[in-house]
C-alpha positions as a Markdown table, in Angstrom:
| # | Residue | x | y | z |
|---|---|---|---|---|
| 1 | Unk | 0.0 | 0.0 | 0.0 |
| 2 | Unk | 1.1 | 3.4 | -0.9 |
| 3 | Unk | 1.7 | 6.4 | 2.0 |
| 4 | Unk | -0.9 | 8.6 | 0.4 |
| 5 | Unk | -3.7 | 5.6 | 1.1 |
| 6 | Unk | -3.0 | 5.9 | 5.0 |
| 7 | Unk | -5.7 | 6.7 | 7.5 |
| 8 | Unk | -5.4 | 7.5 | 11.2 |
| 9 | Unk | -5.3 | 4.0 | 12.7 |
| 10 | Unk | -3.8 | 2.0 | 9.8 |
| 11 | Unk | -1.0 | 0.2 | 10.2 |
| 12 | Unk | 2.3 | 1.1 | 8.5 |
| 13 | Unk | 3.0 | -1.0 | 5.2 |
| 14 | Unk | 6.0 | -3.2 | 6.1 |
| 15 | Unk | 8.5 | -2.0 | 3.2 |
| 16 | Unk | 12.1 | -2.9 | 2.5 |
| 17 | Unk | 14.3 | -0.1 | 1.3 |
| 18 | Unk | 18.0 | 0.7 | 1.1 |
| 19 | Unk | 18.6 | 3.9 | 3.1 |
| 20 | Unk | 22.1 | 5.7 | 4.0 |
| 21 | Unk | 22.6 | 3.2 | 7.3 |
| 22 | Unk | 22.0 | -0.2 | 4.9 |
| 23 | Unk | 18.4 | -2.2 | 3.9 |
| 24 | Unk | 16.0 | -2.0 | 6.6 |
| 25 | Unk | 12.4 | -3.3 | 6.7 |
| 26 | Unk | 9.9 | -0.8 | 8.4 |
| 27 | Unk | 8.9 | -2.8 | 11.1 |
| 28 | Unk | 12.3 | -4.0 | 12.6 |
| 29 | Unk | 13.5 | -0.3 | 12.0 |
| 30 | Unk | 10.6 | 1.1 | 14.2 |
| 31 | Unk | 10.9 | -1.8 | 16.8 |
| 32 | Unk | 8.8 | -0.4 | 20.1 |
| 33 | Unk | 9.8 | 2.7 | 19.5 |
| 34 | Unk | 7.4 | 5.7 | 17.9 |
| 35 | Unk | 8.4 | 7.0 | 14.7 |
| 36 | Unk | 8.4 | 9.9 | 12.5 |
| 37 | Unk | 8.6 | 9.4 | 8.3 |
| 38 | Unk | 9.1 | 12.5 | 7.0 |
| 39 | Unk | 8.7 | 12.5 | 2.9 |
| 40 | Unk | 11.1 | 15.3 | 0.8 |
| 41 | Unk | 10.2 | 15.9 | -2.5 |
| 42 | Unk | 13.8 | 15.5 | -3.3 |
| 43 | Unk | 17.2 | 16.1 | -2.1 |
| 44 | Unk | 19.2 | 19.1 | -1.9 |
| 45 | Unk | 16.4 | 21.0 | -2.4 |
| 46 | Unk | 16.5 | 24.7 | 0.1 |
| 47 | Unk | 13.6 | 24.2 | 2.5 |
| 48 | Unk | 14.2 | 20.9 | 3.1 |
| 49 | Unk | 17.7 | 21.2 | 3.9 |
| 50 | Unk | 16.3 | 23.8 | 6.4 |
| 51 | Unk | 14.7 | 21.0 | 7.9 |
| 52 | Unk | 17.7 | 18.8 | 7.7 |
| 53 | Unk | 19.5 | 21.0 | 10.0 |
| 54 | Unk | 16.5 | 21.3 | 12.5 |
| 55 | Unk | 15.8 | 17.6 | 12.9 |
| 56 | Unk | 19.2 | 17.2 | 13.8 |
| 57 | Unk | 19.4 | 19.7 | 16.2 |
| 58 | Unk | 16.4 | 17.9 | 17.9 |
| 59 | Unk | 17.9 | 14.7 | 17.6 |
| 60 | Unk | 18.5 | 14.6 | 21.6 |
| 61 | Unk | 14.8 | 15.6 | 22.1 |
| 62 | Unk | 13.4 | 12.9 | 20.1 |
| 63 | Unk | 15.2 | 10.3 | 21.1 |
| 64 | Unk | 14.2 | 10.9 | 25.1 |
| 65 | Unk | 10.5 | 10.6 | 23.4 |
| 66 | Unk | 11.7 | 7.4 | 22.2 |
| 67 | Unk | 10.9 | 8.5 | 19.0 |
| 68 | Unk | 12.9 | 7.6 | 15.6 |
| 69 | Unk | 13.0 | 9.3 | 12.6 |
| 70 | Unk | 13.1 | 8.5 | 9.2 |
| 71 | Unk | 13.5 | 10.7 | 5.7 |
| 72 | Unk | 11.9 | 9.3 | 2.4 |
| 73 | Unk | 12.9 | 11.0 | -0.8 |
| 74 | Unk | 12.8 | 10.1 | -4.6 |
| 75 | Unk | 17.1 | 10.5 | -4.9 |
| 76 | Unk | 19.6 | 8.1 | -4.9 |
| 77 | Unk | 21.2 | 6.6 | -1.5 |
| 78 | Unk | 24.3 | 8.2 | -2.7 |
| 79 | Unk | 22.5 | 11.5 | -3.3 |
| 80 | Unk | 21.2 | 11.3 | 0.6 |
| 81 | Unk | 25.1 | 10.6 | 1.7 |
| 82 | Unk | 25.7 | 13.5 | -0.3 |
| 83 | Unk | 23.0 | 15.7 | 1.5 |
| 84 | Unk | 23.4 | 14.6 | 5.1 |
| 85 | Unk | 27.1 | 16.4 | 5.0 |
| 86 | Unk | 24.8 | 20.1 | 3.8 |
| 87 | Unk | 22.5 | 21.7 | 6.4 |
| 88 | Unk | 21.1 | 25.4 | 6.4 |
| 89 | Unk | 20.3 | 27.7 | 9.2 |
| 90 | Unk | 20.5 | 31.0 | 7.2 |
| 91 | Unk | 22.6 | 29.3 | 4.6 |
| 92 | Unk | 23.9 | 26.2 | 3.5 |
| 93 | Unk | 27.6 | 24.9 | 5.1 |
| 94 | Unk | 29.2 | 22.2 | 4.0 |
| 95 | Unk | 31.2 | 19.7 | 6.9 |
| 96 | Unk | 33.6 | 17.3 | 5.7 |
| 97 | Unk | 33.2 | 13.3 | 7.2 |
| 98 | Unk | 33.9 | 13.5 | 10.8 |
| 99 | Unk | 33.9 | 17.2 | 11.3 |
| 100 | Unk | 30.9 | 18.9 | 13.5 |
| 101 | Unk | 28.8 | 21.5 | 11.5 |
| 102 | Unk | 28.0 | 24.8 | 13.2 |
| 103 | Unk | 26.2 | 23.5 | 16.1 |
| 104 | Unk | 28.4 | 20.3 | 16.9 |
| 105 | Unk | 26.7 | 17.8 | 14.7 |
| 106 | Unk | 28.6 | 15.5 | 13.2 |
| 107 | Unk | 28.4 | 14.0 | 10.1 |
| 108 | Unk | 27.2 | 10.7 | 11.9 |
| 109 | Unk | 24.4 | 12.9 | 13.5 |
| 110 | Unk | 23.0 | 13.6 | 10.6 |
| 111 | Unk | 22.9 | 10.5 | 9.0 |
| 112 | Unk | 21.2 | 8.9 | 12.2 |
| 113 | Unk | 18.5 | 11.3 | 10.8 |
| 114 | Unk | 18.4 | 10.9 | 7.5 |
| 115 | Unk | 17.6 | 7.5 | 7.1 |
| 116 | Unk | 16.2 | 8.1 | 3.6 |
| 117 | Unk | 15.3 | 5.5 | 1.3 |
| 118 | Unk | 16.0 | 5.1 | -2.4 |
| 119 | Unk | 14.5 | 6.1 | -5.6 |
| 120 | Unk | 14.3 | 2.3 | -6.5 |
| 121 | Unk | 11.5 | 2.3 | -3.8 |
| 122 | Unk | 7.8 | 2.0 | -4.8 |
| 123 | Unk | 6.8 | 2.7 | -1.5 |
| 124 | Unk | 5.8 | 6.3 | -2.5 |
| 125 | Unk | 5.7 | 7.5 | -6.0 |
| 126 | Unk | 7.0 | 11.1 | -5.0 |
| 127 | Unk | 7.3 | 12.8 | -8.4 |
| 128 | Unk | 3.5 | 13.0 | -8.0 |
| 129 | Unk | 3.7 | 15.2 | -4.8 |
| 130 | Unk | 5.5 | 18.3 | -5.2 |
| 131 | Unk | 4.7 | 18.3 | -1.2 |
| 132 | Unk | 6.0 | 17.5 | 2.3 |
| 133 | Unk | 4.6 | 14.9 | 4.9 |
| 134 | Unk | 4.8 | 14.4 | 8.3 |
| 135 | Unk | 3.7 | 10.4 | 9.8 |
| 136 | Unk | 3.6 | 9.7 | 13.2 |
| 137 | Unk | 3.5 | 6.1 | 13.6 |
| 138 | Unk | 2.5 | 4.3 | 17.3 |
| 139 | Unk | 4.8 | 1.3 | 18.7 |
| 140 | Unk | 2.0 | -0.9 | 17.6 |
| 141 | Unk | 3.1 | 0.4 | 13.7 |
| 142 | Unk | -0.7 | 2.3 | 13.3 |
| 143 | Unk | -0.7 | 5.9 | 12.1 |
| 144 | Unk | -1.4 | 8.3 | 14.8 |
| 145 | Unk | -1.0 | 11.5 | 13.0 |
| 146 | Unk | -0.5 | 12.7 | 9.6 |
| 147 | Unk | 0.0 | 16.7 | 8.9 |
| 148 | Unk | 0.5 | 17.9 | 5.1 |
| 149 | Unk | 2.5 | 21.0 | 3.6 |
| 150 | Unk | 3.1 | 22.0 | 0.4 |
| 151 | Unk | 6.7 | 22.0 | -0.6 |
| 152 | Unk | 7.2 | 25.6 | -0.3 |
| 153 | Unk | 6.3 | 25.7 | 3.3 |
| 154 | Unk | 9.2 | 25.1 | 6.3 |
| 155 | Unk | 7.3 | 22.2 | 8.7 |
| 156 | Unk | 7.4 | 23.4 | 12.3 |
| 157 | Unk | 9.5 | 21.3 | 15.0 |
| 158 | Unk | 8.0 | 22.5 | 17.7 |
| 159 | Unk | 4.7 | 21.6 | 16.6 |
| 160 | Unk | 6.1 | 18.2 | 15.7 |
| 161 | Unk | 7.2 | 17.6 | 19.0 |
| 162 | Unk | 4.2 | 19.4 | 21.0 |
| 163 | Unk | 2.0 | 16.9 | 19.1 |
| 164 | Unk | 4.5 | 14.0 | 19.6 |
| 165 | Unk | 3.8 | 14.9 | 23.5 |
| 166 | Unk | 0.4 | 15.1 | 23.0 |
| 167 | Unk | -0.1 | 11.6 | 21.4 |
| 168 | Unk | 1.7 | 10.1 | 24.1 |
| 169 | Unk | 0.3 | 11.8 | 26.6 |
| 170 | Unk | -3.1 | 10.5 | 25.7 |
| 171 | Unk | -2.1 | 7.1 | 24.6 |
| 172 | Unk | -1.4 | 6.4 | 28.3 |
| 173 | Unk | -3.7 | 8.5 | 30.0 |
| 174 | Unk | -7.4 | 9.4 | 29.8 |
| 175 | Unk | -7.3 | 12.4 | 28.7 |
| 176 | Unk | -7.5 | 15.0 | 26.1 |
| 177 | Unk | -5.2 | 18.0 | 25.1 |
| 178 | Unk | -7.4 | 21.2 | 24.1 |
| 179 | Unk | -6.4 | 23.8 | 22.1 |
| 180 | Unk | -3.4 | 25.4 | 22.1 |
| 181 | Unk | -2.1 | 22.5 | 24.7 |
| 182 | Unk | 1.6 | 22.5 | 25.6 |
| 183 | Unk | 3.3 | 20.1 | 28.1 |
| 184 | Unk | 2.2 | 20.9 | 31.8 |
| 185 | Unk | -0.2 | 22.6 | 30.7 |
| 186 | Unk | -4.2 | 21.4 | 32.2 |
| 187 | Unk | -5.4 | 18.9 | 30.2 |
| 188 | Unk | -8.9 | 17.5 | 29.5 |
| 189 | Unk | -11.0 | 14.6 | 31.1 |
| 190 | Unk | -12.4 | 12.0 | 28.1 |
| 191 | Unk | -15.9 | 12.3 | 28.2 |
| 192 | Unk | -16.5 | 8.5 | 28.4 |
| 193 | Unk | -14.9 | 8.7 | 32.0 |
| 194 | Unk | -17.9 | 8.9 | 34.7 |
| 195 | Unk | -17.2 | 11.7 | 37.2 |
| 196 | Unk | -16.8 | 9.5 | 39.9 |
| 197 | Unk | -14.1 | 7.5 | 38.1 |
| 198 | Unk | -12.2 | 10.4 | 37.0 |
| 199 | Unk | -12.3 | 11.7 | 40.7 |
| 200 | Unk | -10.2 | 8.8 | 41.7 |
| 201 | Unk | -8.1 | 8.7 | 38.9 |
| 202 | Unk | -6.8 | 12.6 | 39.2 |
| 203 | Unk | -6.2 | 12.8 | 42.6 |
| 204 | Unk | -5.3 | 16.5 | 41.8 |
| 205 | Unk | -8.5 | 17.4 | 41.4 |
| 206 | Unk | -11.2 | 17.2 | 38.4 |
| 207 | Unk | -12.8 | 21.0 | 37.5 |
| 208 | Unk | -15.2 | 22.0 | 35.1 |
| 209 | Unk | -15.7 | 25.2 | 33.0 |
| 210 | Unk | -18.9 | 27.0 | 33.4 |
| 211 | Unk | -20.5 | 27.1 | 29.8 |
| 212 | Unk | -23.8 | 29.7 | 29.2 |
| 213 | Unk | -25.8 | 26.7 | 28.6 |
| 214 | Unk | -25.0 | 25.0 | 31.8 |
| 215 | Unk | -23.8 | 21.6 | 30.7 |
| 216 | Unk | -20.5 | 20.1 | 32.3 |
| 217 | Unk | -18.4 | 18.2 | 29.9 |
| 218 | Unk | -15.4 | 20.7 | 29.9 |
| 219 | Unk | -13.7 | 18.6 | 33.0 |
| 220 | Unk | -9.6 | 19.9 | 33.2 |
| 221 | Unk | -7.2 | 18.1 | 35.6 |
| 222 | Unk | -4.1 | 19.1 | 35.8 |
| 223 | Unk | -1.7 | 17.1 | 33.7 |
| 224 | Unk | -0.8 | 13.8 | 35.0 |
């Protein structure tokens, strides 16, 4: 099955590709972690080198999330080698093998991150999306989250990593992030939790938001 075809709570297809760290197959390459599949319309092009550079300075953060990221692109593995050595903050910088780039990433730093699979792959057909993907896949290999830009627009980190908190958050816990959400802030009850249960299981306290027509199903408790 193709990426496009993927719906929140489908699993992953299980493909085989050759990538910059050797052939994986999806599966074994997520293991029980999360992970991220990030699709570039191709290599070497400016805002995605942008994002290069980002997802390697974030490296640190994802991994504590337990999170592991993956690049798909339409190039050539060799291409990839080629790109994982050029990042951009402001401009683009090349770093020879082994040395650190600007911000003390290595070479090997960002080829943990670029992970991206060939143009032999029929996993995606990519010349048919001049866009950029984001997939956030469960350790049970389902899709939790999918967000779509088009290829002129930068993807956001932060937001990628607010929303990776969020879906853990609520994986585990029965609750609900509301708008705006960021970590520690309140979060909200599931409304298929009885008030008596959800009094026991926030010990914290369960409060609800006064609405003009009275009812009580915005329950907050602070995050757990």
């Amino acid at each position: 099955a193709a990426m496009p075809g993927l719906l929140l709570g489908d699993e992953a297809p299980n493909f085989e590709a050759d990538t910059t760290q050797g052939r994986i197959r999806f599966h074994d390459f997520l293991g029980d972690s999360w992970g991220i599949l990030f699709s570039h319309p191709r290599d070497f092009t400016p805002v995605c080198t942008t994002e290069l550079g980002r997802a390697a300075k974030l490296a640190a953060e994802f991994s504590k999330r337990n999170v592991k990221m993956i690049a798909l692109s339409i190039d050539s593995v060799p291409d990839h080698l080629g790109w994982s050595k050029v990042w951009a903050l402001g401009r683009h910088k090349e770093s020879s093998e082994g040395q650190p780039t600007q911000h003390g990433l290595g070479t090997a730093d960002l080829l943990k991150i670029t992970l991206a699979v060939g143009q032999t792959s029929s996993v995606w057909p990519l010349t048919l999306y001049p866009c950029a993907q984001v997939f956030i896949f469960g350790p049970d290999k389902k899709l939790k989250l999918s967000i779509l830009y088009p290829a002129t627009t930068g993807r956001n980190f932060d937001e990628i990593l607010r929303v990776v908190d969020s879906l853990q958050l609520t994986a585990y816990k029965k609750v609900a992030t509301p708008v705006d959400w960021k970590p520690g802030d309140s979060v909200m009850v599931v409304p298929t939790l009885p008030d008596e249960e959800a009094k026991k299981l926030f010990p914290k306290g369960v409060f609800t938001k006064d609405l003009p027509s009275g009812k009580k199903y915005l329950r907050y408790t602070p995050q757990p």
